[in-house]
Coordinates of C-alpha atoms in Angstrom, one line a residue:
X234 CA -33.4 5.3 15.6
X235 CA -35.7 4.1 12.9
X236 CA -36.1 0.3 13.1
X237 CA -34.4 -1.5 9.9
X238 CA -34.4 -5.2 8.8
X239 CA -31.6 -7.2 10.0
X240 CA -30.2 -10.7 10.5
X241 CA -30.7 -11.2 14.6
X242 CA -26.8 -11.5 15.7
X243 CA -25.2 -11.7 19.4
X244 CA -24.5 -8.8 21.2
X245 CA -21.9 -6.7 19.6
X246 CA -19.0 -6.9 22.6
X247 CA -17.2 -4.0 23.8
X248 CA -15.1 -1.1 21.7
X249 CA -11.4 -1.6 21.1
X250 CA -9.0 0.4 23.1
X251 CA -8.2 3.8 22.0
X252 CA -4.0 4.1 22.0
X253 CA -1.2 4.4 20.9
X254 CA -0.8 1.2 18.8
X255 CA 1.9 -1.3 19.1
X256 CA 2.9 -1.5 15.7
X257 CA 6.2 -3.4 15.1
X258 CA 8.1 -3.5 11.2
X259 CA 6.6 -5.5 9.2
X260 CA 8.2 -4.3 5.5
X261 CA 12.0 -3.5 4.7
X262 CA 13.1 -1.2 1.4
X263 CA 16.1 -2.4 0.7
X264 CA 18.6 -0.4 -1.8
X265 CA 21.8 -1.6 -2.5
X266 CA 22.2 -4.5 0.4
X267 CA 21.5 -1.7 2.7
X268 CA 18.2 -1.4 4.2
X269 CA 16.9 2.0 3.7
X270 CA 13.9 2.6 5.3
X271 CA 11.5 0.2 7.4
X272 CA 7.6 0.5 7.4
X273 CA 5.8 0.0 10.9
X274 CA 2.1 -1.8 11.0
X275 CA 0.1 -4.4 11.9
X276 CA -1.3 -7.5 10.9
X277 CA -3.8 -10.4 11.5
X278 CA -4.4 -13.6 10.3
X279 CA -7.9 -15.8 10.8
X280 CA -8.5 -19.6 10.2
X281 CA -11.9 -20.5 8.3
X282 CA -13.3 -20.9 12.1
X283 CA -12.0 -17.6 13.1
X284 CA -9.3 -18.2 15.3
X285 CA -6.0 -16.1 14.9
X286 CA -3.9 -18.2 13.4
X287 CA -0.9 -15.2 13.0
X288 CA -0.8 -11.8 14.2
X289 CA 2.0 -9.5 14.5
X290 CA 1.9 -5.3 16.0
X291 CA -1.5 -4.5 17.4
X292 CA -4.6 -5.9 15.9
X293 CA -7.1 -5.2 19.0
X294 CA -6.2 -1.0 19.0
X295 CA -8.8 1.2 17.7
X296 CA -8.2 2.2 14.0
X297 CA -9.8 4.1 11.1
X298 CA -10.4 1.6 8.4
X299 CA -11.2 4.7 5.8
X300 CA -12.2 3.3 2.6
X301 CA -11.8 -0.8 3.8
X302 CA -15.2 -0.1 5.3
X303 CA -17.6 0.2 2.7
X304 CA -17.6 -3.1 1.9
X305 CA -19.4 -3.2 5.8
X306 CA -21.5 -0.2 4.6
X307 CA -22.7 -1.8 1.3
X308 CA -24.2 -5.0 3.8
X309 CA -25.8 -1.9 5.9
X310 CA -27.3 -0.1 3.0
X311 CA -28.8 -3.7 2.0
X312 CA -30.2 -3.8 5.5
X313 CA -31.9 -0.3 5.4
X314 CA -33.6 -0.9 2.4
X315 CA -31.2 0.0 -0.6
X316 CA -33.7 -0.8 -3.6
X317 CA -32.2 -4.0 -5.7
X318 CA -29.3 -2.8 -7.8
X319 CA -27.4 -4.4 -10.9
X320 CA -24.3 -6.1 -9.4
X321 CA -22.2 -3.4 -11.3
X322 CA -24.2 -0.8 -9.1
X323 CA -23.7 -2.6 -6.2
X324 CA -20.3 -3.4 -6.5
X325 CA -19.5 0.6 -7.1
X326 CA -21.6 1.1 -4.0
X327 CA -18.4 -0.3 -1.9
X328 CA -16.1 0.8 -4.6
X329 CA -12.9 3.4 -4.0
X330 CA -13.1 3.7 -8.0
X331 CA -11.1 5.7 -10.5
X332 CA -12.9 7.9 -11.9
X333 CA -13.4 6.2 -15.4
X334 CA -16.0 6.5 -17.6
X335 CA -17.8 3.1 -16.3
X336 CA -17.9 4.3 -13.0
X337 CA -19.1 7.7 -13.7
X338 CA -21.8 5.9 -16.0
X339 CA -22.7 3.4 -13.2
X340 CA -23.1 6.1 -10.4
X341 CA -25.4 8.2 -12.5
X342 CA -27.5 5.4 -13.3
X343 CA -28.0 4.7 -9.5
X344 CA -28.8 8.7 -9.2
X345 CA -31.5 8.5 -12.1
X346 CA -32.7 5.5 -10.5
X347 CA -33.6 7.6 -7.8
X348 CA -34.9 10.2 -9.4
X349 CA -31.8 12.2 -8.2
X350 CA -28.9 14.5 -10.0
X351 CA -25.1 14.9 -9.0
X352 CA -26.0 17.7 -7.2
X353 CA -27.6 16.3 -4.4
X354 CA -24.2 14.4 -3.8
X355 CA -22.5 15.5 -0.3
X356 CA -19.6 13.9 -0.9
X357 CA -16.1 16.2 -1.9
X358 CA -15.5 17.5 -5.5
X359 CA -12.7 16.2 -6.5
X360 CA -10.0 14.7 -9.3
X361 CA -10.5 11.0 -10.4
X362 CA -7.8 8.7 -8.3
X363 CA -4.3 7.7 -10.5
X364 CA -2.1 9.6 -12.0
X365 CA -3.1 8.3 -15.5
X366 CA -6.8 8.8 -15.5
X367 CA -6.1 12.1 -13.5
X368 CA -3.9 13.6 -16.5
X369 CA -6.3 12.2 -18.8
X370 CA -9.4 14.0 -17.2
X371 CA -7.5 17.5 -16.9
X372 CA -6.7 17.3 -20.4
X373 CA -9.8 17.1 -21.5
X374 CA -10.2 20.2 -19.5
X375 CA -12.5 18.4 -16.8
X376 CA -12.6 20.1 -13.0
X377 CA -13.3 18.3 -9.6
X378 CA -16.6 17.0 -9.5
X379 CA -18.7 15.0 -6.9
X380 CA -19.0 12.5 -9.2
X381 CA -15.3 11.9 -10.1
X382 CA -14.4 11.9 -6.4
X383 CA -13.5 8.0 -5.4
X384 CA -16.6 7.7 -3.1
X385 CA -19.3 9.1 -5.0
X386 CA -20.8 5.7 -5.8
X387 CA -21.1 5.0 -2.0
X388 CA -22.7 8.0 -1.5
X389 CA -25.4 7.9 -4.3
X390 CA -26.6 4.6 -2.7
X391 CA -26.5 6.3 0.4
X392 CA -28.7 8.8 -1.4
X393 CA -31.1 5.9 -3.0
X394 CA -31.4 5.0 0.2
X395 CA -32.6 7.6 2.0
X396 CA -35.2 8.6 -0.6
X397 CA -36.6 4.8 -0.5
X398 CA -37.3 5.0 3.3
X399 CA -38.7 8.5 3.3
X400 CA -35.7 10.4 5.2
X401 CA -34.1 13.8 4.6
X402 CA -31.7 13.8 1.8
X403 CA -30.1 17.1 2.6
X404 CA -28.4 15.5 5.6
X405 CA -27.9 12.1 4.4
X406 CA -24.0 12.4 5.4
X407 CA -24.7 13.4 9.0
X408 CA -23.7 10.6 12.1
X409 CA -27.0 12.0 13.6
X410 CA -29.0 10.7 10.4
X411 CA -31.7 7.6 10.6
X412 CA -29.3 6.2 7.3
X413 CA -26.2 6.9 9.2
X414 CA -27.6 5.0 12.5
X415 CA -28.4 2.1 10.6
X416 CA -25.0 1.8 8.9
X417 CA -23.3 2.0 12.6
X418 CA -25.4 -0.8 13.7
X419 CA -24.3 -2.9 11.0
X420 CA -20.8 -2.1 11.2
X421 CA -21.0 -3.0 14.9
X422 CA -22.9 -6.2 14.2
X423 CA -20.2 -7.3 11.5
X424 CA -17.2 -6.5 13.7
X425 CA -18.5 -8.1 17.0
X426 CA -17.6 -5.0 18.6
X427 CA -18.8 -1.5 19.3
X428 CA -17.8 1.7 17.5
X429 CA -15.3 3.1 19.3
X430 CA -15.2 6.2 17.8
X431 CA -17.0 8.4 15.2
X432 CA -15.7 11.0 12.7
X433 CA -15.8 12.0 9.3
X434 CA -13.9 10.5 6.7
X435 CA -12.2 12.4 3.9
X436 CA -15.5 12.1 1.6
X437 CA -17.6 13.7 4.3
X438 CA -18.9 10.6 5.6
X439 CA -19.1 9.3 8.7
X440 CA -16.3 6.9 9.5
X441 CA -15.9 4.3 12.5
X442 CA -13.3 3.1 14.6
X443 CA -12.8 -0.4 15.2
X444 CA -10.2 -2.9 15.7
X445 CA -8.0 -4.6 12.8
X446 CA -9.3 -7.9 14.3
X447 CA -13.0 -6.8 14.2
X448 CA -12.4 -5.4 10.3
X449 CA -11.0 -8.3 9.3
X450 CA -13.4 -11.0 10.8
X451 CA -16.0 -9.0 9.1
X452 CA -15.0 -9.3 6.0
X453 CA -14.2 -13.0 6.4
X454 CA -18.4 -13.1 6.9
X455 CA -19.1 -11.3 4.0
X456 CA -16.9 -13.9 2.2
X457 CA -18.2 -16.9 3.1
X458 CA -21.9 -15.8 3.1
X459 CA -24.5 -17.5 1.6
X460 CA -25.3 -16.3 -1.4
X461 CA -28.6 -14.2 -1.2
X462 CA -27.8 -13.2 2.1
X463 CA -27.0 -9.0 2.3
X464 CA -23.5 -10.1 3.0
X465 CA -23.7 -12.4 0.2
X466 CA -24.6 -10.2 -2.5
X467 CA -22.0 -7.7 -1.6
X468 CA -19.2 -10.1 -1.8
X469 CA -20.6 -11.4 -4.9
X470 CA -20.8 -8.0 -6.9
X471 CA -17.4 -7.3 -5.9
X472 CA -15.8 -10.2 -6.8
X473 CA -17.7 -9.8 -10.4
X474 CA -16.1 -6.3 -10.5
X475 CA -13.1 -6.1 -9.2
X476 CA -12.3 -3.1 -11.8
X477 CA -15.8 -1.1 -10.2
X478 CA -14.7 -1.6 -6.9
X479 CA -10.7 0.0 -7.8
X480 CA -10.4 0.6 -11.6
X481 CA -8.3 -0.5 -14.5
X482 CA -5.0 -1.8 -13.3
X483 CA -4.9 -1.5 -9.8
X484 CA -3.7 -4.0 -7.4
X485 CA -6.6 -4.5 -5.7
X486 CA -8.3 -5.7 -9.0
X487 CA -5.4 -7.8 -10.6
X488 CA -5.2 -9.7 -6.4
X489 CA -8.6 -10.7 -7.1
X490 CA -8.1 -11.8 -10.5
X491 CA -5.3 -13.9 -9.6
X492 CA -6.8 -15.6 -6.3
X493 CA -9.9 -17.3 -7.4
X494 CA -12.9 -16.5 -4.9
X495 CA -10.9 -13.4 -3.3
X496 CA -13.0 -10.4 -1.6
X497 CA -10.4 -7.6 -1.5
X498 CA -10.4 -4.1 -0.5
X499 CA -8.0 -1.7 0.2
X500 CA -8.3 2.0 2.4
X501 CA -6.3 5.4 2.6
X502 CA -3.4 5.4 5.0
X503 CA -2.1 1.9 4.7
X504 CA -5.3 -0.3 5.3
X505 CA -5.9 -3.5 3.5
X506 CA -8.2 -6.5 4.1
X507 CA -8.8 -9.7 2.4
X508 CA -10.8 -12.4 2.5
X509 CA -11.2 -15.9 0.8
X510 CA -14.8 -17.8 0.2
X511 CA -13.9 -20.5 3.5
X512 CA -13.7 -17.4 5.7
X513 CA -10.1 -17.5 5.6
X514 CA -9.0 -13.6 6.1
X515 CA -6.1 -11.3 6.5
X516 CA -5.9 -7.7 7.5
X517 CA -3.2 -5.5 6.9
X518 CA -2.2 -1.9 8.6
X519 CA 0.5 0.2 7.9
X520 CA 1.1 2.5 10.4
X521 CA 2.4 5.4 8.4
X522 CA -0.1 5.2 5.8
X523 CA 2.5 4.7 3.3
X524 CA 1.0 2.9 0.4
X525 CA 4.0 1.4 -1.1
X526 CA 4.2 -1.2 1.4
X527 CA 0.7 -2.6 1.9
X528 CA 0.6 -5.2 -1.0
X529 CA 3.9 -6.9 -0.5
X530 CA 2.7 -7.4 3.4
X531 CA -0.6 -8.4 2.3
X532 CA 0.7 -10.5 -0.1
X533 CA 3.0 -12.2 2.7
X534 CA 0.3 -12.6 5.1
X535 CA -2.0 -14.2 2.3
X536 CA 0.8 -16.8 1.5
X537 CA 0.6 -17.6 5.6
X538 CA -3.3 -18.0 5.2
X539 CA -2.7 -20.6 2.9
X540 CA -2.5 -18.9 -0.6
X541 CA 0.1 -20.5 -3.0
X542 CA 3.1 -18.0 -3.0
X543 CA 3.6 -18.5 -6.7
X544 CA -0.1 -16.7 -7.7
X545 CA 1.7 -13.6 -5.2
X546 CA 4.8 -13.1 -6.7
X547 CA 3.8 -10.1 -8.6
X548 CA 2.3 -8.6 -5.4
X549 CA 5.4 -10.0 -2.9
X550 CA 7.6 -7.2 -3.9
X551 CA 8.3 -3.6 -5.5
X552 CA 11.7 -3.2 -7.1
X553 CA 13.5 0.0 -5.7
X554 CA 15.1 1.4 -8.4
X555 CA 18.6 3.5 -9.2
X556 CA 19.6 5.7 -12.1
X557 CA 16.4 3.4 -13.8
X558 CA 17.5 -0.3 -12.7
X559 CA 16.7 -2.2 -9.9
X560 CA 18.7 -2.2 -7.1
X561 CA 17.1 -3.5 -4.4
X562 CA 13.2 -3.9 -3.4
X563 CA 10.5 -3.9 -0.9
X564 CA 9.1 -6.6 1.2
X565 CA 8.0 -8.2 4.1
X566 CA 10.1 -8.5 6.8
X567 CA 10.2 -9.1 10.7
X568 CA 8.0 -11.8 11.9
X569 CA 5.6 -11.6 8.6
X570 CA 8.6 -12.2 6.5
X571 CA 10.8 -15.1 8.2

């Protein structure tokens, strides 16, 4: 592998398990007094020292964190020798963004400082992410592009990248790639664990198995870096865009908004992890991917990390609704929610 600049770190210690995970409920939608259907996950809780301070399912099992990773990947592209970015640029380099004008602006500027086009993207065409801006784009008569597609500022730093050190550009994407190395041994150094697993994730990417635990004690490092540290410049571009890094309106932006200091990011099939400035962190898995129920457990675990409920409230629940009124609503339950 082709030697990269990084911060000397211990050993990374051995991968997680790969099983079946020991999820237990964690979210009830209730309807009516009745409860109507119970979401399954996982969740973990860590001290500013990094002790587990609550846990509940199985937190040590090997799991995809999809998109909850590029924050990790942003710190590796840092180490390989990403050229300096604007914090907007860097922020939409661990973004799952929208689609909206701003991002597409921001990722061409990262292509053009490369001397690069949108056609030397690998990532999937697809429609910008939300209903709203989805509609919007289609009426104006717009397709699926690369650049639209959630990951595409990720992957033109990934592209930046490679054309700064000198590698090939057609294969940036591939596991086997000198960029794609480097981004493994960052992710394992973050974690404290070895990969477990390696596959593609649904951008064409490579993606890595870890544990919850591991995910979510890297994050709390990005968080309370030092600021000028890779780590630290990460978490500061995020939290200075929280719309780059989601878009206008989503959850992910407003929980940062509302928690002062907050590094927050979510992933495809029920993955979030957050993290506050003292290394305080919480990481949340919902084992059927369903997306309803991963803010009202993250907001119940970030209340048990110390977060004043009353700054969660909007996050705590989701009203179920009948015939256009509310009639029930979904929150946390079992051990997360007594």
């Amino acid at each position: 592998m082709t030697e990269i600049t990084a911060t000397p770190s211990p050993i990374p210690g051995p991968p997680p398990a790969v099983r079946e995970p020991a999820h237990v409920p964690l979210a009830h939608v209730e309807r009516g007094g009745v409860i109507e259907g119970v979401h399954h996950g996982s969740v973990v809780v860590l001290a500013a020292d990094g002790r587990v301070e609550f846990r509940a399912g199985d937190i040590e099992a090997a799991f995809y964190p999809r998109s909850a990773l590029k924050p990790l990947q942003a710190v590796g592209l840092l180490r390989a020798g990403l050229p300096p970015l604007d914090d907007e640029s860097l922020a939409l380099a661990a973004a799952s963004h929208s689609g909206e004008e701003r991002h597409l602006t921001t990722a061409r500027r990262i292509l053009d400082a490369a001397g690069l086009t949108e056609d030397d993207l690998r990532n999937v065409p697809d429609l910008p992410y939300g209903a709203e801006r989805r509609e919007e784009w289609l009426r104006l008569g717009h397709g699926r592009t690369r650049l639209a597609q959630n990951c595409s500022g990720k992957h033109a730093a990934m592209l930046m990248t490679a054309r700064a050190r000198g590698w090939p550009l057609d294969s940036y994407a591939d596991a086997g790639h000198p960029l794609q190395q480097a981004l493994a041994a960052t992710v394992e150094d973050l974690t404290g664990q070895r990969v477990a697993r390696v596959t593609v994730d649904g951008c064409g990417a490579p993606l890595y198995a870890v544990s919850l635990h591991g995910l979510t004690r890297a994050v709390a490092r990005l968080a309370s870096a030092a600021p000028g540290t890779e780590e630290g410049r990460v978490a500061h571009a995020m939290r200075a865009h929280p719309e780059i890094v989601s878009g206008t309106g989503r959850d992910v932006a407003r929980l940062m908004r509302a928690v002062p200091g907050l590094l927050a990011k979510d992933g495809f099939e029920g993955v979030q992890v957050a993290a506050l400035p003292d290394g305080r962190a919480v990481g949340v898995k919902i084992s059927d991917g369903g997306d309803r129920a991963r803010m009202p457990v993250t907001a119940a675990a970030l209340a048990r990390c110390g977060v004043d409920p009353a700054v969660l409230t909007e996050f705590a629940r989701t009203p179920v609704l009948g015939g256009g009124a509310e009639v029930g609503s979904l929150r946390a339950a079992g051990a997360l929610g007594g």
